Amino acid sequence: MVLLAQISDLHLDGSERATARARRVMDYLDGLQRPVDALLVTGDLADHGAEVEYEEVAQLFTTVAMPVLLCPGNHDVRGPYRKALLGEEPTGGPINRRHTVGGVDILMVDGTVPGRGHGFLDDETVGWIRDHLRDETPTLIALHHPPAPMHEPFIDGILLHEPDRLAALVQDRPQVIAVLAGHAHTACATTFAGKPLIVAPAVTFALRMAWEGGSLDNWAQPPGVAFHVVEDDRITTHFRVA
């Protein structure tokens, strides 16, 4: 059994509120009776993509003992992200990484489009995913933008564009257990290309759906965490607030 935590959309910007909510989640994870095997962070780590914001992100994650696996979101900027978080040259190409945790491959995918709110998997990233889908190795694909409708008009306008490019990689590949995403600021689950699609709640604020009434952004809801239990070819997810 592999136990993973997933958080998303920290939007760290140096403000007391954003920092406190992110710290609250880290303290919650640190206090678990059974530590998670890895923490997945699915994008929008920084709010403006500034290097100083990524320095805060790096400091936040150095306080936990668990491995932290990252991918960028539409608020992130690749150059400062690479320099401050990865210690790499601040180049602009997609930031894709494969990690193996407890025999499970986790593909942290960069589906961002620089300067735009929506997502898209370019040819380089499509080829990278294809090359890293190893036969018979249980695999999770994590990216920022959900590839399926969330049933909220604003969010649905900035989802992953041309999701069939991802569907072609996922369908008919039994090693792919699930697709994980963030971006929508709401904990939810659906299916995509015959696989579970699980969207983590946001740390910074929650999305209020139309049927709930009120403004779009719910700033009062506590920050959320998704726990994924992966066993053989099955994933079970539990949502919590910190």
XYZ file of N, CA and C in Angstrom:
726
model
N 0.841 -1.194 0.000
C 0.000 0.000 0.000
C 0.880 1.249 0.000
N 0.536 2.205 -0.850
C 1.233 3.493 -0.902
C 0.240 4.572 -0.486
N 0.645 5.410 0.464
C -0.198 6.499 0.942
C 0.386 7.822 0.471
N -0.397 8.566 -0.296
C 0.027 9.850 -0.841
C -0.912 10.941 -0.351
N -0.358 12.109 -0.107
C -1.160 13.308 0.124
C -1.038 14.200 -1.106
N -2.121 14.876 -1.446
C -2.102 15.826 -2.554
C -2.703 17.138 -2.098
N -1.989 18.222 -2.351
C -2.521 19.564 -2.151
C -2.340 20.345 -3.442
N -2.995 21.485 -3.525
C -2.911 22.248 -4.766
C -3.206 23.714 -4.487
N -2.722 24.564 -5.382
C -3.128 25.971 -5.403
C -2.846 26.678 -4.082
N -1.555 26.736 -3.738
C -1.145 27.464 -2.533
C -1.161 28.977 -2.755
N -0.809 29.403 -3.970
C -0.800 30.829 -4.331
C -0.012 31.654 -3.311
N 1.160 31.178 -2.941
C 1.970 31.931 -1.980
C 2.421 33.261 -2.601
N 2.208 34.331 -1.861
C 2.495 35.672 -2.372
C 3.150 36.571 -1.328
N 3.624 35.975 -0.226
C 4.230 36.766 0.828
C 3.239 37.310 1.834
N 1.942 37.115 1.578
C 0.942 37.637 2.503
C 0.816 36.726 3.718
N 0.407 37.307 4.824
C 0.253 36.548 6.066
C -0.791 35.462 5.915
N -1.882 35.762 5.207
C -2.964 34.785 5.057
C -2.511 33.559 4.286
N -1.894 33.758 3.127
C -1.478 32.625 2.299
C -0.447 31.773 3.026
N 0.499 32.435 3.685
C 1.530 31.702 4.411
C 0.928 30.889 5.550
N -0.002 31.487 6.283
C -0.609 30.804 7.424
C -1.402 29.578 6.987
N -2.116 29.682 5.883
C -2.906 28.540 5.426
C -1.997 27.403 4.945
N -0.926 27.750 4.232
C 0.013 26.722 3.784
C 0.707 26.065 4.974
N 1.116 26.879 5.953
C 1.764 26.337 7.149
C 0.814 25.429 7.922
N -0.453 25.796 7.940
C -1.486 24.992 8.615
C -1.568 23.599 8.004
N -1.489 23.518 6.691
C -1.536 22.218 6.020
C -0.282 21.405 6.324
N 0.883 22.047 6.277
C 2.121 21.329 6.572
C 2.129 20.795 7.999
N 1.641 21.586 8.943
C 1.586 21.140 10.333
C 0.633 19.958 10.476
N -0.468 20.004 9.768
C -1.429 18.904 9.797
C -0.788 17.614 9.274
N -0.084 17.710 8.152
C 0.553 16.530 7.582
C 1.675 16.026 8.485
N 2.400 16.933 9.090
C 3.471 16.535 10.008
C 2.935 15.778 11.217
N 1.687 16.057 11.592
C 1.119 15.451 12.783
C 0.419 14.129 12.559
N 0.447 13.611 11.342
C -0.234 12.345 11.071
C 0.433 11.202 11.849
N -0.381 10.270 12.296
C 0.156 9.113 13.019
C 1.001 8.242 12.100
N 0.589 8.154 10.836
C 1.338 7.385 9.836
C 1.766 8.367 8.753
N 3.048 8.666 8.615
C 3.472 9.631 7.602
C 3.109 9.159 6.193
N 2.808 10.109 5.333
C 2.543 9.759 3.944
C 3.862 9.423 3.258
N 3.780 8.654 2.185
C 4.983 8.261 1.444
C 5.486 9.377 0.543
N 4.598 10.286 0.157
C 5.006 11.461 -0.622
C 3.865 12.466 -0.612
N 4.227 13.720 -0.802
C 3.268 14.806 -0.947
C 3.316 15.305 -2.377
N 2.174 15.301 -3.055
C 2.059 15.821 -4.421
C 1.456 17.219 -4.353
N 2.064 18.146 -5.078
C 1.579 19.530 -5.112
C 1.317 19.874 -6.574
N 0.024 19.998 -6.920
C -0.342 20.088 -8.332
C -0.588 21.529 -8.788
N 0.451 22.359 -8.635
C 0.465 23.626 -9.339
C -0.067 24.830 -8.582
N 0.190 25.992 -9.174
C -0.077 27.299 -8.578
C 0.544 27.390 -7.193
N 1.834 27.058 -7.148
C 2.578 27.184 -5.907
C 2.730 28.661 -5.541
N 3.053 29.484 -6.527
C 3.191 30.927 -6.342
C 1.993 31.628 -6.969
N 1.741 32.850 -6.516
C 0.602 33.586 -7.057
C 0.989 34.413 -8.272
N 2.207 34.957 -8.275
C 2.637 35.821 -9.380
C 3.829 35.249 -10.142
N 4.360 34.107 -9.701
C 5.501 33.508 -10.379
C 6.806 34.214 -10.125
N 6.906 34.984 -9.028
C 8.126 35.714 -8.711
C 9.118 34.815 -7.979
N 10.405 35.063 -8.203
C 11.427 34.229 -7.575
C 11.315 34.242 -6.052
N 11.002 35.397 -5.464
C 10.886 35.480 -4.015
C 9.745 34.607 -3.498
N 8.700 34.448 -4.295
C 7.608 33.562 -3.893
C 8.062 32.108 -3.888
N 8.871 31.730 -4.865
C 9.374 30.349 -4.890
C 10.382 30.094 -3.773
N 11.076 31.129 -3.355
C 11.950 30.973 -2.193
C 11.119 30.662 -0.949
N 9.935 31.275 -0.840
C 9.030 30.953 0.268
C 8.501 29.531 0.141
N 8.159 29.121 -1.079
C 7.706 27.748 -1.311
C 8.776 26.755 -0.871
N 10.016 27.000 -1.297
C 11.114 26.092 -0.955
C 11.300 26.011 0.552
N 11.228 27.134 1.227
C 11.386 27.146 2.681
C 10.265 26.368 3.349
N 9.045 26.507 2.845
C 7.898 25.786 3.399
C 8.109 24.279 3.336
N 8.582 23.784 2.196
C 8.690 22.343 2.012
C 9.933 21.741 2.656
N 10.904 22.560 3.006
C 12.069 22.015 3.704
C 11.750 21.669 5.149
N 10.580 22.072 5.625
C 10.216 21.802 7.015
C 9.562 20.443 7.194
N 9.336 19.699 6.108
C 8.690 18.392 6.222
C 9.661 17.304 5.785
N 9.490 16.122 6.377
C 10.415 15.020 6.108
C 10.036 14.230 4.866
N 8.805 14.312 4.439
C 8.321 13.514 3.324
C 8.843 14.035 1.985
N 9.000 13.172 0.974
C 9.320 13.656 -0.372
C 8.193 14.553 -0.896
N 8.556 15.630 -1.555
C 7.572 16.563 -2.115
C 7.742 16.574 -3.630
N 6.665 16.225 -4.347
C 6.676 16.136 -5.808
C 5.838 17.281 -6.356
N 6.390 18.015 -7.307
C 5.771 19.255 -7.772
C 5.493 19.238 -9.264
N 4.485 20.001 -9.666
C 4.322 20.390 -11.070
C 3.773 21.807 -11.087
N 4.008 22.573 -12.148
C 3.558 23.967 -12.191
C 2.089 24.099 -12.577
N 1.526 25.274 -12.221
C 0.184 25.650 -12.647
C 0.224 26.933 -13.446
N -0.932 27.432 -13.819
C -0.976 28.595 -14.704
C -0.484 29.875 -14.041
N -0.450 29.950 -12.710
C 0.110 31.116 -12.033
C 1.622 31.027 -11.895
N 2.185 29.855 -12.162
C 3.621 29.672 -12.024
C 4.351 30.134 -13.286
N 5.610 30.515 -13.106
C 6.463 30.959 -14.215
C 7.686 30.053 -14.231
N 7.947 29.442 -15.370
C 8.935 28.361 -15.432
C 10.342 28.783 -15.043
N 10.790 29.958 -15.489
C 12.154 30.367 -15.194
C 12.434 30.488 -13.704
N 11.702 31.346 -12.977
C 11.917 31.446 -11.537
C 11.640 30.142 -10.796
N 10.656 29.379 -11.260
C 10.339 28.068 -10.666
C 11.564 27.163 -10.750
N 12.156 27.081 -11.936
C 13.339 26.233 -12.112
C 14.496 26.699 -11.218
N 14.728 28.000 -11.202
C 15.889 28.525 -10.477
C 15.759 28.331 -8.974
N 14.604 28.718 -8.416
C 14.455 28.729 -6.962
C 14.092 27.373 -6.382
N 13.336 26.564 -7.121
C 12.873 25.284 -6.577
C 13.725 24.102 -7.014
N 14.234 24.143 -8.242
C 14.948 23.000 -8.791
C 16.452 23.216 -8.869
N 16.902 24.444 -8.658
C 18.327 24.731 -8.764
C 18.855 24.566 -10.170
N 18.001 24.852 -11.162
C 18.373 24.688 -12.563
C 18.479 26.048 -13.244
N 19.012 26.030 -14.448
C 19.007 27.240 -15.257
C 17.564 27.654 -15.544
N 17.268 28.951 -15.482
C 15.881 29.405 -15.630
C 15.395 29.413 -17.074
N 15.351 28.236 -17.686
C 14.874 28.111 -19.064
C 13.353 27.984 -19.085
N 12.787 28.032 -20.292
C 11.339 28.125 -20.399
C 10.613 26.885 -20.857
N 11.305 25.762 -21.076
C 10.625 24.562 -21.550
C 9.767 23.919 -20.473
N 8.901 22.984 -20.856
C 8.022 22.329 -19.882
C 8.801 21.586 -18.812
N 8.242 21.578 -17.606
C 8.888 20.970 -16.441
C 8.145 19.679 -16.115
N 8.627 18.576 -16.662
C 8.017 17.267 -16.450
C 8.982 16.395 -15.656
N 8.456 15.687 -14.662
C 9.298 14.853 -13.821
C 8.601 13.523 -13.525
N 9.373 12.430 -13.547
C 8.852 11.138 -13.107
C 9.484 10.772 -11.776
N 8.657 10.297 -10.858
C 9.119 9.824 -9.563
C 8.544 8.421 -9.355
N 9.259 7.602 -8.606
C 8.763 6.286 -8.236
C 8.679 6.217 -6.720
N 7.493 5.923 -6.218
C 7.239 5.863 -4.778
C 6.580 4.524 -4.476
N 7.273 3.671 -3.736
C 6.695 2.393 -3.357
C 6.257 1.544 -4.534
N 7.001 1.606 -5.630
C 6.659 0.820 -6.813
C 5.624 1.456 -7.722
N 5.173 2.665 -7.391
C 4.201 3.392 -8.218
C 4.918 4.531 -8.923
N 4.802 4.603 -10.248
C 5.332 5.734 -11.004
C 4.355 6.900 -10.905
N 4.890 8.080 -10.617
C 4.075 9.293 -10.551
C 4.650 10.283 -11.547
N 3.891 10.569 -12.582
C 4.314 11.514 -13.617
C 3.741 12.880 -13.275
N 4.623 13.811 -12.888
C 4.220 15.177 -12.588
C 4.391 15.982 -13.881
N 3.274 16.354 -14.476
C 3.227 16.842 -15.856
C 2.999 18.351 -15.891
N 3.729 19.009 -16.762
C 3.564 20.437 -17.000
C 2.632 20.636 -18.193
N 1.379 20.961 -17.901
C 0.412 21.245 -18.959
C 0.087 22.713 -19.054
N 1.000 23.569 -18.610
C 0.720 25.003 -18.609
C 1.060 25.636 -19.958
N 0.424 26.769 -20.218
C 0.691 27.587 -21.397
C 1.159 28.945 -20.882
N 2.425 29.292 -21.049
C 2.929 30.537 -20.465
C 2.056 31.742 -20.801
N 1.664 32.459 -19.738
C 0.875 33.667 -19.908
C -0.607 33.453 -20.088
N -1.073 32.210 -20.061
C -2.490 31.922 -20.279
C -3.071 31.151 -19.103
N -4.383 31.226 -18.939
C -5.040 30.550 -17.829
C -5.354 29.094 -18.087
N -5.532 28.728 -19.361
C -5.891 27.347 -19.688
C -4.636 26.478 -19.790
N -4.850 25.183 -19.923
C -3.745 24.254 -20.089
C -3.740 23.609 -21.466
N -2.590 23.034 -21.821
C -2.443 22.327 -23.102
C -1.179 21.490 -23.027
N -1.266 20.249 -23.501
C -0.094 19.383 -23.550
C 0.571 19.540 -24.908
N 1.760 20.171 -24.915
C 2.449 20.356 -26.187
C 3.077 19.041 -26.641
N 3.620 19.041 -27.844
C 4.148 17.801 -28.417
C 5.276 17.223 -27.561
N 6.120 18.101 -27.008
C 7.213 17.616 -26.164
C 6.674 16.857 -24.955
N 5.637 17.407 -24.331
C 5.083 16.772 -23.135
C 4.324 15.508 -23.478
N 3.598 15.504 -24.574
C 2.912 14.271 -25.005
C 3.926 13.155 -25.218
N 5.029 13.473 -25.894
C 6.067 12.469 -26.118
C 6.712 12.022 -24.817
N 6.904 12.958 -23.894
C 7.507 12.617 -22.596
C 6.609 11.652 -21.826
N 5.308 11.925 -21.787
C 4.392 11.022 -21.088
C 4.432 9.640 -21.727
N 4.371 9.592 -23.051
C 4.382 8.301 -23.751
C 5.651 7.517 -23.418
N 6.767 8.198 -23.388
C 8.039 7.523 -23.128
C 8.156 7.025 -21.690
N 7.406 7.627 -20.771
C 7.545 7.278 -19.361
C 6.408 6.416 -18.834
N 5.552 5.934 -19.716
C 4.531 4.964 -19.315
C 5.128 3.567 -19.468
N 5.731 3.105 -18.394
C 6.411 1.810 -18.433
C 5.395 0.683 -18.295
N 5.569 -0.359 -19.096
C 4.641 -1.489 -19.084
C 4.546 -2.086 -17.690
N 3.317 -2.297 -17.258
C 2.987 -3.011 -16.023
C 3.388 -2.273 -14.751
N 3.944 -1.087 -14.830
C 4.246 -0.319 -13.628
C 3.043 0.555 -13.293
N 2.413 0.364 -12.138
C 1.267 1.210 -11.782
C 1.660 2.686 -11.855
N 0.828 3.488 -12.495
C 1.201 4.873 -12.794
C 0.068 5.829 -12.474
N 0.414 6.946 -11.850
C -0.487 8.076 -11.664
C 0.031 9.232 -12.515
N -0.869 9.905 -13.204
C -0.520 11.095 -13.979
C -1.108 12.302 -13.264
N -0.239 13.229 -12.862
C -0.673 14.418 -12.127
C -0.335 15.665 -12.927
N -1.295 16.554 -13.036
C -1.098 17.833 -13.724
C -2.009 18.863 -13.094
N -1.860 20.109 -13.477
C -2.632 21.178 -12.830
C -4.067 21.240 -13.348
N -4.234 21.291 -14.645
C -5.550 21.553 -15.229
C -6.361 20.268 -15.395
N -7.562 20.187 -14.845
C -8.407 19.018 -15.102
C -8.747 18.913 -16.586
N -8.804 17.693 -17.109
C -9.136 17.506 -18.522
C -10.620 17.235 -18.768
N -11.475 17.496 -17.781
C -12.912 17.247 -17.916
C -13.677 18.389 -17.261
N -14.914 18.652 -17.686
C -15.685 19.770 -17.132
C -15.896 19.651 -15.630
N -15.848 20.807 -14.975
C -16.095 20.892 -13.534
C -17.487 21.450 -13.229
N -18.214 21.866 -14.276
C -19.588 22.377 -14.161
C -19.663 23.710 -13.427
N -18.640 24.522 -13.652
C -18.641 25.915 -13.225
C -18.107 26.710 -14.406
N -18.893 27.658 -14.945
C -18.544 28.288 -16.221
C -17.157 28.912 -16.268
N -16.747 29.634 -15.229
C -15.438 30.278 -15.289
C -14.324 29.241 -15.354
N -14.358 28.261 -14.463
C -13.326 27.223 -14.444
C -13.342 26.428 -15.748
N -14.531 26.132 -16.259
C -14.613 25.331 -17.477
C -14.035 26.053 -18.692
N -13.866 27.355 -18.608
C -13.233 28.094 -19.695
C -11.717 28.032 -19.678
N -11.145 27.557 -18.572
C -9.676 27.536 -18.449
C -9.189 26.151 -18.012
N -9.829 25.130 -18.521
C -9.401 23.758 -18.245
C -8.279 23.363 -19.209
N -7.957 22.072 -19.261
C -6.988 21.562 -20.222
C -7.631 21.552 -21.605
N -7.105 22.337 -22.530
C -7.623 22.360 -23.890
C -7.148 21.114 -24.659
N -7.945 20.681 -25.602
C -7.675 19.478 -26.398
C -7.336 18.277 -25.505
N -8.248 17.951 -24.584
C -7.965 16.849 -23.655
C -7.810 15.497 -24.340
N -8.247 15.395 -25.586
C -8.080 14.123 -26.307
C -6.606 13.752 -26.457
N -5.719 14.731 -26.413
C -4.286 14.427 -26.493
C -3.840 13.618 -25.272
N -4.420 13.923 -24.119
C -4.135 13.129 -22.919
C -4.923 11.826 -22.933
N -6.170 11.889 -23.373
C -6.996 10.677 -23.401
C -6.353 9.584 -24.242
N -5.726 9.969 -25.345
C -5.087 8.975 -26.213
C -3.938 8.262 -25.511
N -3.319 8.914 -24.517
C -2.229 8.299 -23.772
C -2.732 7.438 -22.618
N -3.920 7.736 -22.136
C -4.440 7.114 -20.917
C -5.301 5.895 -21.213
N -6.187 6.036 -22.187
C -7.128 4.952 -22.446
C -6.396 3.727 -22.980
N -6.921 2.569 -22.607
C -6.361 1.275 -23.032
C -4.952 1.039 -22.500
N -4.564 1.768 -21.461
C -3.290 1.509 -20.787
C -3.593 1.129 -19.345
N -3.648 -0.169 -19.061
C -4.068 -0.608 -17.727
C -3.134 -0.170 -16.618
N -1.890 0.185 -16.939
C -0.976 0.611 -15.882
C -1.332 1.978 -15.318
N -2.125 2.784 -16.066
C -2.538 4.096 -15.566
C -3.717 3.906 -14.623
N -3.490 4.196 -13.349
C -4.509 3.989 -12.330
C -5.488 5.159 -12.278
N -4.959 6.392 -12.381
C -5.805 7.572 -12.249
C -5.075 8.790 -12.765
N -5.846 9.837 -13.012
C -5.328 11.160 -13.332
C -5.666 12.075 -12.154
N -4.679 12.832 -11.684
C -4.848 13.742 -10.555
C -4.663 15.169 -11.039
N -5.461 16.098 -10.520
C -5.383 17.492 -10.960
C -5.676 18.426 -9.794
N -5.553 19.716 -10.073
C -5.890 20.774 -9.119
C -6.684 21.838 -9.831
N -6.291 23.127 -9.662
C -6.777 24.238 -10.472
C -8.223 24.661 -10.187
N -9.122 23.738 -9.953
C -10.541 24.071 -9.828
C -10.903 24.588 -8.440
N -10.016 24.458 -7.473
C -10.268 24.924 -6.104
C -11.479 24.240 -5.471
N -11.739 23.020 -5.871
C -12.822 22.253 -5.284
C -12.453 20.778 -5.309
N -12.710 20.078 -4.235
C -12.461 18.640 -4.193
C -13.569 17.931 -4.951
N -13.195 17.153 -5.959
C -14.223 16.447 -6.709
C -13.619 15.236 -7.408
N -14.490 14.374 -7.889
C -14.058 13.159 -8.574
C -15.014 12.867 -9.713
N -14.452 12.426 -10.834
C -15.234 12.020 -11.994
C -14.404 10.977 -12.742
N -14.693 10.773 -14.013
C -13.895 9.857 -14.823
C -13.402 10.586 -16.067
N -12.295 10.075 -16.608
C -11.710 10.630 -17.819
C -11.035 9.495 -18.565
N -11.419 9.291 -19.812
C -10.835 8.239 -20.649
C -10.876 6.885 -19.935
N -11.957 6.654 -19.195
C -12.135 5.381 -18.512
C -11.356 5.242 -17.218
N -10.730 6.318 -16.745
C -9.939 6.296 -15.517
C -10.531 7.262 -14.498
N -10.281 7.029 -13.197
C -10.671 8.033 -12.219
C -9.926 9.344 -12.456
N -10.657 10.454 -12.371
C -10.065 11.786 -12.382
C -10.389 12.411 -11.034
N -9.344 12.693 -10.256
C -9.518 13.190 -8.894
C -8.885 14.568 -8.806
N -9.682 15.534 -8.367
C -9.234 16.923 -8.286
C -9.080 17.292 -6.812
N -7.888 17.735 -6.448
C -7.609 18.081 -5.053
C -8.212 19.435 -4.702
N -8.587 19.615 -3.443
C -9.020 20.941 -2.994
C -7.839 21.898 -2.964
N -8.148 23.181 -2.874
C -7.099 24.206 -2.847
C -6.721 24.546 -1.418
N -5.510 25.049 -1.276
C -5.057 25.547 0.018
C -5.531 26.988 0.232
N -5.502 27.812 -0.807
C -5.710 29.244 -0.619
C -7.178 29.626 -0.413
N -8.081 29.153 -1.250
C -9.516 29.390 -1.060
C -10.279 28.351 -1.867
N -11.552 28.191 -1.536
C -12.381 27.186 -2.195
C -13.300 27.828 -3.222
N -13.670 27.027 -4.212
C -14.652 27.453 -5.214
C -16.052 27.196 -4.679
N -16.898 28.191 -4.773
C -18.304 28.025 -4.403
C -19.107 27.788 -5.685
N -19.777 26.640 -5.764
C -20.532 26.292 -6.961
C -21.820 27.119 -7.047
N -22.368 27.226 -8.260
C -23.521 28.093 -8.494
C -24.704 27.719 -7.619
N -24.905 26.405 -7.396
C -26.067 25.977 -6.620
C -25.929 26.281 -5.130
N -24.719 26.667 -4.702
C -24.528 27.045 -3.305
C -24.905 28.494 -3.048
N -24.896 29.327 -4.092
C -25.181 30.744 -3.929
C -23.976 31.504 -3.407
N -24.059 32.821 -3.495
C -22.966 33.658 -3.014
C -21.908 33.882 -4.075
N -20.803 34.490 -3.657
C -19.730 34.806 -4.591
C -18.988 33.547 -5.009
N -18.216 33.661 -6.085
C -17.501 32.511 -6.633
C -16.447 31.989 -5.666
N -15.723 32.883 -5.001
C -14.617 32.504 -4.131
C -15.077 32.398 -2.689
N -14.821 31.245 -2.078
C -15.136 31.028 -0.673
C -13.833 31.098 0.127
N -13.579 32.229 0.740
C -12.324 32.450 1.457
C -12.368 31.899 2.881
N -13.568 31.525 3.348
C -13.702 31.067 4.731
C -13.458 29.570 4.901
N -13.630 28.795 3.831
C -13.477 27.341 3.965
C -12.022 26.987 4.284
N -11.801 26.057 5.214
C -10.422 25.692 5.564
C -9.680 25.082 4.379
N -8.352 25.129 4.393
C -7.567 24.496 3.322
C -7.773 22.988 3.336
N -7.713 22.382 2.151
C -8.023 20.962 2.025
C -6.849 20.113 1.584
N -6.987 18.816 1.829
C -5.981 17.814 1.474
C -6.711 16.598 0.913
N -6.134 15.982 -0.111
C -6.614 14.684 -0.602
C -5.595 13.623 -0.206
N -6.073 12.533 0.375
C -5.227 11.383 0.666
C -5.567 10.270 -0.315
N -4.560 9.780 -1.027
C -4.753 8.700 -1.992
C -4.087 7.433 -1.458
N -4.859 6.381 -1.367
C -4.324 5.075 -1.021
C -4.248 4.256 -2.305
N -3.043 3.872 -2.696
C -2.842 3.107 -3.925
C -2.449 1.690 -3.539
N -3.223 0.745 -4.000
C -2.958 -0.660 -3.703
C -3.260 -1.467 -4.952
N -2.228 -2.119 -5.480
C -2.342 -2.846 -6.745
C -2.797 -1.879 -7.828
N -3.950 -2.129 -8.451
C -4.418 -1.261 -9.536
C -5.599 -0.393 -9.103
N -5.727 -0.167 -7.816
C -6.872 0.574 -7.280
C -6.399 1.799 -6.503
N -7.172 2.891 -6.631
C -6.919 4.093 -5.842
C -8.174 4.427 -5.046
N -7.976 4.724 -3.780
C -9.055 5.179 -2.901
C -8.647 6.530 -2.351
N -9.563 7.509 -2.426
C -9.236 8.869 -2.023
C -10.137 9.325 -0.886
N -9.513 9.968 0.100
C -10.216 10.566 1.223
C -9.876 12.047 1.243
N -10.896 12.894 1.357
C -10.687 14.340 1.420
C -10.805 14.814 2.867
N -9.905 15.719 3.267
C -9.927 16.287 4.602
C -9.644 17.789 4.534
N -10.034 18.497 5.594
C -9.627 19.888 5.757
C -8.606 19.941 6.879
N -7.701 20.883 6.777
C -6.631 21.006 7.778
C -6.972 22.073 8.804
